[in-house]
Amino acid sequence: MHDDICSRSFLEFSSRITSPIVNAVPYPHVNIHNVFNDRFLRECLAELKDQLTANFKETDLFKVYQTTDLANLQDCVPRARVTVPHLFRLRQYLYSEAFRDFIVQATGCGSLDGAVDCSCNIYTAGCHLLCHDDVIGTRRISYIIYLSEPDEVWTGTDGGQLELYPIGPDGKNPTDSPVVSMMPEWNSMVLFEVLPGHSFHAVREVSSITKTRVSISGWFHAKQIKQAEKRYGAPSTLQQLQAAGDIYYPPYTSVSIAARSSRQIAEHELSSFLHKWVKPEYLIHENIIRIREHFQNEGSIQLHDFLLPSIADSLREKLKREDSRNRRKCGQYDYACGHGWSVKGPPHIRRYLSYQPDSARTNRNDVGDRLEEVLINVTSTVGFQNWLSAVTGFHCTHAFSEIRRFRAGLDYTLAHSDIFKDSQIDVDLCFTSGPSQWLSGDLGGYQCFTSTEATDGAADVYSGDIAENESLRSIAPTFNSLTLVKVDKGITNFVKFISTHAKGSRWDITSRFVVAKST
Ligand SMILES: O=C(O)CCC(=O)C(=O)O
Ligand SMILES: [Fe+2]
């Protein structure tokens, strides 16, 4: 019987099962160790490495290398039965009646279809898959077989854990942090039930720079559609993984302002107070006209060194100090929480810290207070609203502002978390230090605007060049820069997950202004 494919202990174990063996919290799942014959699995790993091509894929939700869909092995690998015989046998075995019977017994999931739906994912340093529920079509059981590092122990500091999230007290959304965390151990297999609105899980970023997390994963499908309607906006996992291509970073617009003109915009139009905060060059009438021309042509603009150097320099020091505090705790889900900073979720949509101190002004934080001062004295003022109307050519009304901190290794927002319903100006005043580390996009932290059509269904979020995909803008975080982006109905944006290898957080004050009409 399959002892050249499975381990003896697994065959014995599976023959003894008479009732489901799943853990119930946070939802039915099981983690089985030493499933396959060690030699057989090593052959599979060798074939994966030597014979299959892995393509790099990145979207708001994940960063991963993915090989050919294993269901189409014979179409994608020349002479597949000869070149990848072990992978062929593994696939055949996984979707055999015997193995499906085991899944049914072990999980109590009801009868399963024989449809093959699996692929191989490779996570190197920085790769991750954020919180999602796997719900698409008839998917009933998710399985993941780990082929990571057969000769080394995978430890917590390597990252790459599969994390399961419970539903929070509202009965709808996953909580801010997971309650189950499983190492991707060599020759182990995790099974869990795909439950609409429940089966939230994520793959923690791989932080090891030497180890590779390799998995073969997929789904067993129900015979009939059983409440398996897609609940959440973005297609997740396989369909999205397959849909995505290489990431593309289009250039953003930026202008440098010459400090020569003396004529300033009328004092009654711009609050004189703004002069105490904003570099004078940005308040000069002729420069405002130049910015407006640029903005109207491009739909976005980035203004560097926006606040006065004296204000920016002291902020930079404070933020740097804050980023180096409690470093050994960074990566913990409650890192830097408290004193006015709280986690904004839910994690299948977003995670970051938001600064909202209590009105009694007791539980506060110095850095948060400094940023709040900027929010109160700059972005929330009538003077700024008037200035924004002048530099954009649109009559703008302030809708909201928020102080955010995106922590390394933890935080992000996903596309579809925020779909614009009308014309607005997105205003982001960014205080993230260390410009060079962010430019390549490898550490995430950039803001990306794209159309919802591009992220729906099978369309590719990032591929194509700017001419084909004009709604796409990607903006690297830069210290003391103000980015203005005109967004219209059907546009969505996200802040890409920040890698644990980033030296600090992304700090920003984000504001939204509703566009009433052209001035
Ligand atoms: O690799 C894992 O542990 C989970 C993968 C996953 O969630 C997926 O591909 O949908
Ligand atoms: Fe998944």
Short mmCIF file of C-alpha atoms and ligand atoms in Angstrom, two decimals:
data_model
loop_
_atom_site.label_atom_id
_atom_site.label_comp_id
_atom_site.label_asym_id
_atom_site.label_seq_id
_atom_site.Cartn_x
_atom_site.Cartn_y
_atom_site.Cartn_z
CA MET A 1 0.00 0.00 0.00
CA HIS A 2 1.46 3.44 -0.56
CA ASP A 3 4.40 3.05 1.84
CA ASP A 4 6.79 4.24 -0.84
CA ILE A 5 4.79 7.52 -0.83
CA CYS A 6 3.64 7.84 2.80
CA SER A 7 5.44 7.23 6.06
CA ARG A 8 4.55 4.03 7.96
CA SER A 9 3.40 6.06 10.95
CA PHE A 10 0.99 8.05 8.78
CA LEU A 11 -0.45 4.92 7.16
CA GLU A 12 -1.01 3.36 10.57
CA PHE A 13 -2.48 6.55 11.96
CA SER A 14 -4.81 7.06 9.01
CA SER A 15 -6.05 3.45 9.12
CA ARG A 16 -7.10 3.92 12.76
CA ILE A 17 -9.17 7.07 12.25
CA THR A 18 -12.86 6.54 12.89
CA SER A 19 -13.98 10.07 13.68
CA PRO A 20 -12.75 13.61 12.91
CA ILE A 21 -9.45 14.57 14.50
CA VAL A 22 -9.62 18.31 13.97
CA ASN A 23 -8.94 21.01 16.54
CA ALA A 24 -11.91 23.33 16.80
CA VAL A 25 -10.19 26.62 17.69
CA PRO A 26 -10.30 29.02 15.92
CA TYR A 27 -11.94 26.79 13.25
CA PRO A 28 -11.51 23.11 12.32
CA HIS A 29 -7.89 22.38 11.45
CA VAL A 30 -5.26 19.71 11.95
CA ASN A 31 -1.47 19.64 11.70
CA ILE A 32 -0.01 16.19 10.93
CA HIS A 33 3.72 15.49 11.15
CA ASN A 34 5.88 13.02 9.26
CA VAL A 35 3.25 12.32 6.59
CA PHE A 36 5.29 11.15 3.61
CA ASN A 37 8.11 8.75 3.04
CA ASP A 38 11.14 10.96 3.62
CA ARG A 39 13.01 9.77 0.52
CA PHE A 40 9.96 10.23 -1.68
CA LEU A 41 9.39 13.79 -0.45
CA ARG A 42 13.06 14.66 -1.00
CA GLU A 43 12.69 13.46 -4.61
CA CYS A 44 9.63 15.71 -4.97
CA LEU A 45 11.61 18.67 -3.62
CA ALA A 46 14.49 17.97 -6.00
CA GLU A 47 12.08 17.87 -8.96
CA LEU A 48 10.45 21.10 -7.86
CA LYS A 49 13.81 22.84 -7.64
CA ASP A 50 15.37 21.37 -10.78
CA GLN A 51 12.50 21.00 -13.22
CA LEU A 52 9.85 23.61 -12.48
CA THR A 53 10.10 27.32 -13.16
CA ALA A 54 9.10 29.59 -10.29
CA ASN A 55 7.66 33.00 -11.15
CA PHE A 56 7.82 35.96 -8.78
CA LYS A 57 4.39 37.35 -7.99
CA GLU A 58 3.44 40.29 -5.84
CA THR A 59 0.19 42.10 -5.07
CA ASP A 60 -1.17 43.99 -2.08
CA LEU A 61 -1.93 40.57 -0.48
CA PHE A 62 1.22 38.54 -1.09
CA LYS A 63 4.77 38.25 -2.30
CA VAL A 64 5.73 34.74 -3.37
CA TYR A 65 7.33 32.61 -6.08
CA GLN A 66 4.90 30.23 -7.67
CA THR A 67 5.53 27.31 -10.00
CA THR A 68 3.32 25.93 -12.72
CA ASP A 69 -0.11 24.88 -11.61
CA LEU A 70 0.47 21.23 -10.69
CA ALA A 71 -2.90 20.30 -12.21
CA ASN A 72 -1.38 21.08 -15.64
CA LEU A 73 2.01 19.47 -15.11
CA GLN A 74 1.81 17.48 -18.34
CA ASP A 75 1.08 20.64 -20.37
CA CYS A 76 3.80 22.75 -18.81
CA VAL A 77 6.74 20.43 -18.26
CA PRO A 78 8.14 18.66 -21.31
CA ARG A 79 7.91 14.86 -20.90
CA ALA A 80 6.54 15.44 -17.41
CA ARG A 81 5.99 11.77 -16.57
CA VAL A 82 9.73 11.20 -17.05
CA THR A 83 11.16 14.48 -15.76
CA VAL A 84 8.94 14.92 -12.66
CA PRO A 85 7.73 11.36 -11.87
CA HIS A 86 7.55 11.86 -8.09
CA LEU A 87 5.50 15.04 -8.36
CA PHE A 88 3.18 13.18 -10.72
CA ARG A 89 2.72 10.37 -8.22
CA LEU A 90 2.23 12.79 -5.36
CA ARG A 91 -0.49 14.68 -7.23
CA GLN A 92 -2.16 11.42 -8.23
CA TYR A 93 -2.06 10.15 -4.67
CA LEU A 94 -3.41 13.38 -3.13
CA TYR A 95 -6.49 13.33 -5.33
CA SER A 96 -6.96 9.52 -5.20
CA GLU A 97 -10.13 8.13 -3.68
CA ALA A 98 -8.11 6.61 -0.82
CA PHE A 99 -6.58 9.93 0.21
CA ARG A 100 -9.84 11.83 -0.25
CA ASP A 101 -11.49 9.25 2.03
CA PHE A 102 -8.83 9.97 4.62
CA ILE A 103 -9.58 13.72 4.35
CA VAL A 104 -13.30 13.08 4.74
CA GLN A 105 -12.72 10.86 7.80
CA ALA A 106 -10.18 13.18 9.39
CA THR A 107 -12.21 16.37 8.94
CA GLY A 108 -15.82 15.21 8.74
CA CYS A 109 -16.22 17.52 5.73
CA GLY A 110 -18.67 15.46 3.66
CA SER A 111 -18.02 14.04 0.21
CA LEU A 112 -15.32 15.58 -1.95
CA ASP A 113 -14.93 16.03 -5.66
CA GLY A 114 -11.82 14.69 -7.44
CA ALA A 115 -10.96 18.06 -9.08
CA VAL A 116 -7.21 18.70 -8.93
CA ASP A 117 -6.41 22.17 -7.62
CA CYS A 118 -2.85 22.57 -6.38
CA SER A 119 0.38 24.48 -6.87
CA CYS A 120 3.79 24.93 -5.37
CA ASN A 121 4.76 28.12 -3.53
CA ILE A 122 8.23 29.20 -2.59
CA TYR A 123 8.82 31.86 0.04
CA THR A 124 12.28 33.39 0.30
CA ALA A 125 13.23 36.27 2.65
CA GLY A 126 10.50 38.92 2.60
CA CYS A 127 7.82 36.68 1.06
CA HIS A 128 4.44 36.66 2.81
CA LEU A 129 0.72 36.07 2.35
CA LEU A 130 -1.58 38.36 4.34
CA CYS A 131 -4.85 37.51 6.04
CA HIS A 132 -7.54 35.96 3.77
CA ASP A 133 -10.17 33.23 4.02
CA ASP A 134 -9.55 31.07 0.90
CA VAL A 135 -13.26 31.21 0.00
CA ILE A 136 -13.70 30.79 -3.74
CA GLY A 137 -16.24 28.58 -5.50
CA THR A 138 -16.53 25.03 -4.13
CA ARG A 139 -13.32 24.94 -2.06
CA ARG A 140 -14.05 22.81 1.01
CA ILE A 141 -10.71 21.81 2.57
CA SER A 142 -7.38 23.63 2.25
CA TYR A 143 -4.23 21.56 2.55
CA ILE A 144 -0.60 22.58 2.72
CA ILE A 145 2.32 20.15 2.60
CA TYR A 146 5.61 21.67 3.75
CA LEU A 147 8.85 20.81 2.01
CA SER A 148 10.98 23.47 3.70
CA GLU A 149 14.57 22.70 4.65
CA PRO A 150 14.63 18.88 5.17
CA ASP A 151 17.91 19.02 7.10
CA GLU A 152 17.36 22.02 9.33
CA VAL A 153 14.96 22.91 12.11
CA TRP A 154 12.58 25.71 11.22
CA THR A 155 12.37 28.12 14.19
CA GLY A 156 10.18 31.06 15.17
CA THR A 157 12.86 33.59 14.20
CA ASP A 158 12.75 32.28 10.61
CA GLY A 159 9.15 33.55 10.21
CA GLY A 160 6.90 31.84 7.68
CA GLN A 161 4.42 30.49 10.24
CA LEU A 162 0.89 29.67 9.11
CA GLU A 163 -1.31 31.70 11.43
CA LEU A 164 -5.02 31.19 12.09
CA TYR A 165 -7.27 34.05 13.15
CA PRO A 166 -10.47 33.73 15.19
CA ILE A 167 -13.52 35.87 14.63
CA GLY A 168 -13.72 38.78 17.07
CA PRO A 169 -16.52 39.89 19.37
CA ASP A 170 -18.43 41.55 16.51
CA GLY A 171 -19.05 38.05 15.09
CA LYS A 172 -17.91 39.20 11.61
CA ASN A 173 -14.27 40.21 11.46
CA PRO A 174 -11.05 38.43 12.38
CA THR A 175 -9.28 39.71 15.50
CA ASP A 176 -6.08 41.81 15.28
CA SER A 177 -3.79 38.88 16.01
CA PRO A 178 -3.86 35.10 15.42
CA VAL A 179 -4.41 32.44 18.07
CA VAL A 180 -2.73 29.52 16.29
CA SER A 181 0.73 29.66 14.75
CA MET A 182 2.24 26.63 12.98
CA MET A 183 5.82 26.22 11.77
CA PRO A 184 6.19 25.09 8.15
CA GLU A 185 8.06 21.96 9.26
CA TRP A 186 9.53 19.58 6.73
CA ASN A 187 7.12 16.72 5.90
CA SER A 188 4.18 18.12 7.84
CA MET A 189 0.71 18.76 6.45
CA VAL A 190 -1.94 21.21 7.62
CA LEU A 191 -5.60 20.77 6.73
CA PHE A 192 -8.36 23.25 7.51
CA GLU A 193 -11.94 23.77 6.59
CA VAL A 194 -12.76 26.60 4.19
CA LEU A 195 -15.57 28.44 5.93
CA PRO A 196 -16.97 31.67 4.51
CA GLY A 197 -16.36 34.52 6.94
CA HIS A 198 -14.39 32.26 9.31
CA SER A 199 -11.31 30.56 7.90
CA PHE A 200 -9.00 33.58 8.13
CA HIS A 201 -5.31 32.77 7.97
CA ALA A 202 -1.99 34.25 6.86
CA VAL A 203 1.60 33.27 6.18
CA ARG A 204 3.94 35.36 8.31
CA GLU A 205 6.77 36.98 6.36
CA VAL A 206 9.84 34.75 6.01
CA SER A 207 12.56 36.65 7.87
CA SER A 208 15.39 34.13 7.46
CA ILE A 209 17.76 35.12 4.68
CA THR A 210 19.13 31.61 4.29
CA LYS A 211 16.11 29.30 4.62
CA THR A 212 13.43 28.75 2.00
CA ARG A 213 9.83 27.90 2.80
CA VAL A 214 8.54 25.49 0.17
CA SER A 215 5.00 24.14 0.06
CA ILE A 216 2.64 22.22 -2.13
CA SER A 217 -0.82 23.45 -1.39
CA GLY A 218 -4.30 23.39 -2.78
CA TRP A 219 -7.90 22.56 -2.13
CA PHE A 220 -10.28 19.67 -2.08
CA HIS A 221 -13.57 20.78 -3.53
CA ALA A 222 -17.08 19.97 -2.37
CA LYS A 223 -19.27 18.02 -4.76
CA GLN A 224 -21.84 20.82 -4.66
CA ILE A 225 -21.55 24.51 -4.00
CA LYS A 226 -22.15 24.78 -0.29
CA GLN A 227 -22.42 28.39 0.84
CA ALA A 228 -19.08 28.76 -0.78
CA GLU A 229 -19.87 32.10 -2.35
CA LYS A 230 -17.06 34.56 -2.39
CA ARG A 231 -17.64 36.90 0.54
CA TYR A 232 -14.84 39.37 0.35
CA GLY A 233 -13.88 41.83 -2.32
CA ALA A 234 -10.50 40.65 -3.51
CA PRO A 235 -10.03 37.18 -4.95
CA SER A 236 -7.58 35.43 -2.71
CA THR A 237 -4.79 32.91 -2.99
CA LEU A 238 -4.57 30.66 -6.00
CA GLN A 239 -6.73 32.62 -8.42
CA GLN A 240 -5.06 35.82 -7.42
CA LEU A 241 -1.62 34.23 -7.33
CA GLN A 242 -2.15 32.96 -10.82
CA ALA A 243 -3.50 36.26 -12.01
CA ALA A 244 -0.62 38.36 -10.79
CA GLY A 245 2.52 39.11 -12.72
CA ASP A 246 5.68 41.00 -11.99
CA ILE A 247 5.35 44.14 -10.00
CA TYR A 248 5.91 47.41 -11.82
CA TYR A 249 6.84 50.66 -10.14
CA PRO A 250 5.78 53.58 -12.29
CA PRO A 251 7.51 56.86 -11.64
CA TYR A 252 5.74 59.46 -9.58
CA THR A 253 5.66 63.14 -10.30
CA SER A 254 7.78 65.51 -8.35
CA VAL A 255 8.77 69.14 -8.74
CA SER A 256 11.46 71.20 -7.10
CA ILE A 257 10.41 74.71 -6.32
CA ALA A 258 12.78 77.61 -6.91
CA ALA A 259 12.78 80.20 -4.12
CA ARG A 260 12.91 83.28 -6.28
CA SER A 261 9.46 84.83 -6.56
CA SER A 262 8.31 87.20 -3.86
CA ARG A 263 4.66 87.61 -4.78
CA GLN A 264 2.63 85.53 -2.40
CA ILE A 265 -0.94 84.37 -2.52
CA ALA A 266 -3.27 86.77 -0.72
CA GLU A 267 -3.12 86.53 3.03
CA HIS A 268 -6.89 86.20 3.39
CA GLU A 269 -6.84 83.16 1.10
CA LEU A 270 -4.12 81.31 2.93
CA SER A 271 -4.12 81.37 6.67
CA SER A 272 -1.03 83.29 7.70
CA PHE A 273 -0.54 80.52 10.20
CA LEU A 274 0.53 78.13 7.42
CA HIS A 275 3.71 80.21 7.03
CA LYS A 276 4.78 79.05 10.47
CA TRP A 277 4.77 75.42 9.30
CA VAL A 278 5.17 75.11 5.54
CA LYS A 279 8.28 76.00 3.54
CA PRO A 280 7.69 79.52 2.16
CA GLU A 281 8.45 78.43 -1.44
CA TYR A 282 5.27 76.38 -1.49
CA LEU A 283 3.15 79.40 -0.59
CA ILE A 284 4.40 81.67 -3.35
CA HIS A 285 1.80 82.50 -5.98
CA GLU A 286 3.89 81.63 -9.05
CA ASN A 287 4.95 78.32 -7.58
CA ILE A 288 1.36 77.50 -6.74
CA ILE A 289 0.51 78.04 -10.40
CA ARG A 290 3.37 75.73 -11.44
CA ILE A 291 2.27 73.03 -9.02
CA ARG A 292 -1.30 73.33 -10.28
CA GLU A 293 -0.24 72.91 -13.91
CA HIS A 294 1.76 69.85 -13.01
CA PHE A 295 -1.01 68.36 -10.89
CA GLN A 296 -3.63 68.92 -13.55
CA ASN A 297 -1.48 67.27 -16.21
CA GLU A 298 -0.40 64.29 -14.15
CA GLY A 299 -3.17 63.79 -11.60
CA SER A 300 -0.59 63.56 -8.82
CA ILE A 301 2.40 65.38 -7.41
CA GLN A 302 4.94 64.87 -4.67
CA LEU A 303 6.29 67.98 -2.90
CA HIS A 304 9.57 67.39 -1.11
CA ASP A 305 10.73 69.13 2.09
CA PHE A 306 7.22 70.38 2.73
CA LEU A 307 7.41 71.45 6.38
CA LEU A 308 9.99 74.00 7.55
CA PRO A 309 13.37 72.35 8.24
CA SER A 310 13.32 73.29 11.94
CA ILE A 311 10.03 71.42 12.41
CA ALA A 312 10.97 68.48 10.20
CA ASP A 313 14.40 67.98 11.80
CA SER A 314 13.07 67.74 15.32
CA LEU A 315 10.33 65.34 14.15
CA ARG A 316 12.91 63.16 12.41
CA GLU A 317 14.90 62.76 15.61
CA LYS A 318 11.83 61.91 17.67
CA LEU A 319 10.56 59.34 15.16
CA LYS A 320 13.97 57.70 14.89
CA ARG A 321 14.16 57.38 18.67
CA GLU A 322 10.65 55.91 18.74
CA ASP A 323 11.60 53.37 16.05
CA SER A 324 14.57 52.16 18.05
CA ARG A 325 12.61 51.72 21.29
CA ASN A 326 11.93 48.16 22.47
CA ARG A 327 13.42 46.71 19.26
CA ARG A 328 13.47 43.23 20.73
CA LYS A 329 9.67 43.35 20.92
CA CYS A 330 9.19 44.53 17.36
CA GLY A 331 7.29 41.93 15.37
CA GLN A 332 4.93 41.25 18.29
CA TYR A 333 1.39 42.13 17.37
CA ASP A 334 1.01 44.63 20.21
CA TYR A 335 4.39 46.27 19.56
CA ALA A 336 4.21 50.04 20.27
CA CYS A 337 0.52 49.91 21.21
CA GLY A 338 -0.82 52.07 24.01
CA HIS A 339 -0.41 55.75 24.97
CA GLY A 340 -2.90 56.76 22.30
CA TRP A 341 -1.71 54.31 19.63
CA SER A 342 -4.07 51.45 18.84
CA VAL A 343 -4.27 48.77 16.16
CA LYS A 344 -6.62 49.53 13.30
CA GLY A 345 -7.96 46.40 11.62
CA PRO A 346 -9.50 44.03 10.79
CA PRO A 347 -6.47 42.22 9.33
CA HIS A 348 -8.17 40.92 6.17
CA ILE A 349 -8.49 44.61 5.25
CA ARG A 350 -5.76 46.49 7.09
CA ARG A 351 -3.42 46.61 10.04
CA TYR A 352 -1.57 49.66 11.32
CA LEU A 353 -1.36 51.82 14.41
CA SER A 354 -3.56 54.89 14.57
CA TYR A 355 -2.98 57.71 17.03
CA GLN A 356 -6.15 58.78 18.79
CA PRO A 357 -5.36 59.97 22.30
CA ASP A 358 -8.16 60.19 24.81
CA SER A 359 -9.74 63.58 25.26
CA ALA A 360 -8.67 63.70 28.91
CA ARG A 361 -5.11 64.08 27.53
CA THR A 362 -3.78 61.56 30.04
CA ASN A 363 -2.72 58.50 28.03
CA ARG A 364 -0.57 60.23 25.42
CA ASN A 365 2.67 59.80 23.55
CA ASP A 366 5.21 62.49 22.73
CA VAL A 367 5.72 61.49 19.08
CA GLY A 368 1.98 61.09 18.56
CA ASP A 369 1.45 64.54 20.06
CA ARG A 370 3.99 66.12 17.72
CA LEU A 371 2.30 64.55 14.71
CA GLU A 372 -1.08 65.63 16.05
CA GLU A 373 0.24 69.20 16.26
CA VAL A 374 1.04 69.01 12.53
CA LEU A 375 -2.40 67.57 11.80
CA ILE A 376 -4.14 70.32 13.78
CA ASN A 377 -1.99 73.17 12.51
CA VAL A 378 -1.50 72.13 8.90
CA THR A 379 -3.72 69.54 7.20
CA SER A 380 -6.90 70.29 9.17
CA THR A 381 -6.78 74.08 8.81
CA VAL A 382 -8.92 76.23 6.55
CA GLY A 383 -5.66 77.72 5.29
CA PHE A 384 -4.47 74.32 4.06
CA GLN A 385 -7.85 73.64 2.47
CA ASN A 386 -7.57 76.92 0.57
CA TRP A 387 -3.96 76.20 -0.41
CA LEU A 388 -4.98 72.73 -1.63
CA SER A 389 -7.78 74.25 -3.71
CA ALA A 390 -5.22 76.64 -5.20
CA VAL A 391 -2.59 73.98 -6.04
CA THR A 392 -5.07 71.46 -7.43
CA GLY A 393 -7.56 73.76 -9.14
CA PHE A 394 -10.43 71.99 -7.39
CA HIS A 395 -12.59 73.31 -4.62
CA CYS A 396 -11.71 70.92 -1.78
CA THR A 397 -13.42 70.27 1.52
CA HIS A 398 -11.59 68.51 4.33
CA ALA A 399 -13.13 65.09 5.00
CA PHE A 400 -10.73 63.51 7.50
CA SER A 401 -7.12 63.16 8.65
CA GLU A 402 -5.47 60.31 10.47
CA ILE A 403 -2.03 59.80 12.05
CA ARG A 404 -0.67 56.37 11.13
CA ARG A 405 2.33 54.21 11.94
CA PHE A 406 3.02 51.13 9.80
CA ARG A 407 5.34 48.88 11.81
CA ALA A 408 8.02 46.75 10.14
CA GLY A 409 6.98 43.10 9.77
CA LEU A 410 3.35 43.77 10.71
CA ASP A 411 1.41 46.47 8.94
CA TYR A 412 -0.35 47.18 5.62
CA THR A 413 -3.61 48.11 4.01
CA LEU A 414 -5.15 46.03 1.22
CA ALA A 415 -6.68 47.25 -2.02
CA HIS A 416 -10.48 47.29 -1.77
CA SER A 417 -10.21 48.41 1.86
CA ASP A 418 -10.88 51.87 0.59
CA ILE A 419 -12.70 52.27 -2.70
CA PHE A 420 -13.32 55.86 -3.66
CA LYS A 421 -16.94 56.69 -4.36
CA ASP A 422 -16.50 60.23 -5.64
CA SER A 423 -13.74 62.58 -6.72
CA GLN A 424 -11.32 63.23 -3.92
CA ILE A 425 -7.79 64.42 -3.31
CA ASP A 426 -5.73 61.96 -1.31
CA VAL A 427 -3.18 63.91 0.73
CA ASP A 428 -0.34 62.08 2.39
CA LEU A 429 2.25 63.86 4.51
CA CYS A 430 4.94 61.26 5.01
CA PHE A 431 7.68 61.22 7.67
CA THR A 432 9.41 57.96 6.88
CA SER A 433 13.21 58.15 7.14
CA GLY A 434 15.93 56.51 5.08
CA PRO A 435 14.90 57.22 1.49
CA SER A 436 17.32 54.83 -0.21
CA GLN A 437 16.09 51.68 1.54
CA TRP A 438 12.53 52.23 0.24
CA LEU A 439 13.18 53.07 -3.40
CA SER A 440 13.38 49.54 -4.83
CA GLY A 441 10.03 48.60 -3.27
CA ASP A 442 11.57 45.42 -1.80
CA LEU A 443 10.76 46.50 1.74
CA GLY A 444 7.18 47.52 0.86
CA GLY A 445 5.82 50.64 2.54
CA TYR A 446 4.94 52.30 -0.77
CA GLN A 447 1.48 53.58 -1.50
CA CYS A 448 -0.17 52.30 -4.65
CA PHE A 449 -3.26 53.63 -6.44
CA THR A 450 -4.99 51.42 -8.95
CA SER A 451 -8.40 50.91 -10.47
CA THR A 452 -10.75 48.38 -8.90
CA GLU A 453 -11.26 46.85 -12.34
CA ALA A 454 -7.57 46.01 -12.41
CA THR A 455 -7.80 44.18 -9.07
CA ASP A 456 -11.08 42.36 -9.78
CA GLY A 457 -11.33 38.88 -11.23
CA ALA A 458 -8.43 37.61 -13.24
CA ALA A 459 -6.93 40.98 -14.10
CA ASP A 460 -3.40 41.68 -13.11
CA VAL A 461 -2.83 44.40 -10.53
CA TYR A 462 0.66 45.39 -11.50
CA SER A 463 1.59 44.22 -14.94
CA GLY A 464 1.68 46.30 -18.08
CA ASP A 465 3.29 49.66 -18.36
CA ILE A 466 1.95 53.00 -17.31
CA ALA A 467 0.55 53.74 -20.76
CA GLU A 468 -1.67 50.68 -20.61
CA ASN A 469 -2.65 51.15 -17.02
CA GLU A 470 -2.93 54.87 -16.44
CA SER A 471 -4.73 54.70 -13.14
CA LEU A 472 -1.75 53.10 -11.48
CA ARG A 473 0.57 55.21 -9.32
CA SER A 474 3.15 53.85 -6.93
CA ILE A 475 4.79 56.21 -4.44
CA ALA A 476 7.80 55.36 -2.29
CA PRO A 477 7.74 56.82 1.22
CA THR A 478 9.96 59.89 1.59
CA PHE A 479 10.60 61.95 4.69
CA ASN A 480 8.77 65.29 4.88
CA SER A 481 7.08 64.94 1.50
CA LEU A 482 3.50 65.80 0.70
CA THR A 483 1.86 63.66 -1.97
CA LEU A 484 -1.35 64.75 -3.62
CA VAL A 485 -3.25 62.27 -5.79
CA LYS A 486 -6.54 62.94 -7.55
CA VAL A 487 -8.73 59.89 -7.18
CA ASP A 488 -12.03 59.23 -8.85
CA LYS A 489 -14.81 56.70 -8.50
CA GLY A 490 -13.54 53.15 -8.91
CA ILE A 491 -9.99 53.84 -7.72
CA THR A 492 -8.57 51.96 -4.79
CA ASN A 493 -5.30 52.33 -2.93
CA PHE A 494 -3.13 50.39 -0.53
CA VAL A 495 0.05 50.66 1.50
CA LYS A 496 2.19 47.62 0.80
CA PHE A 497 3.11 45.40 3.76
CA ILE A 498 6.35 46.59 5.39
CA SER A 499 9.09 44.02 5.63
CA THR A 500 10.62 43.08 8.94
CA HIS A 501 13.96 44.03 7.32
CA ALA A 502 12.94 47.71 7.13
CA LYS A 503 14.95 49.85 9.54
CA GLY A 504 11.95 51.81 10.76
CA SER A 505 8.22 52.36 10.42
CA ARG A 506 6.30 54.20 7.75
CA TRP A 507 4.87 57.25 9.55
CA ASP A 508 2.33 59.47 7.88
CA ILE A 509 -0.62 61.79 8.25
CA THR A 510 -3.18 60.79 5.67
CA SER A 511 -6.03 63.13 4.76
CA ARG A 512 -8.89 63.05 2.35
CA PHE A 513 -10.47 66.08 0.71
CA VAL A 514 -13.70 65.90 -1.23
CA VAL A 515 -13.68 67.71 -4.56
CA ALA A 516 -16.71 69.93 -5.01
CA LYS A 517 -16.05 71.55 -8.37
CA SER A 518 -13.28 73.14 -10.41
CA THR A 519 -12.37 76.66 -9.32
O1 LIG B 1 1.43 28.06 2.83
C1 LIG B 1 0.64 28.13 3.74
O2 LIG B 1 0.90 27.80 4.90
C2 LIG B 1 -0.76 28.68 3.46
C3 LIG B 1 -0.99 29.04 2.05
C4 LIG B 1 -2.32 29.67 1.82
O3 LIG B 1 -2.96 30.12 2.70
C5 LIG B 1 -2.85 29.77 0.43
O4 LIG B 1 -2.12 29.48 -0.52
O5 LIG B 1 -4.01 30.18 0.30
FE FE B 2 -4.97 30.45 2.05
#
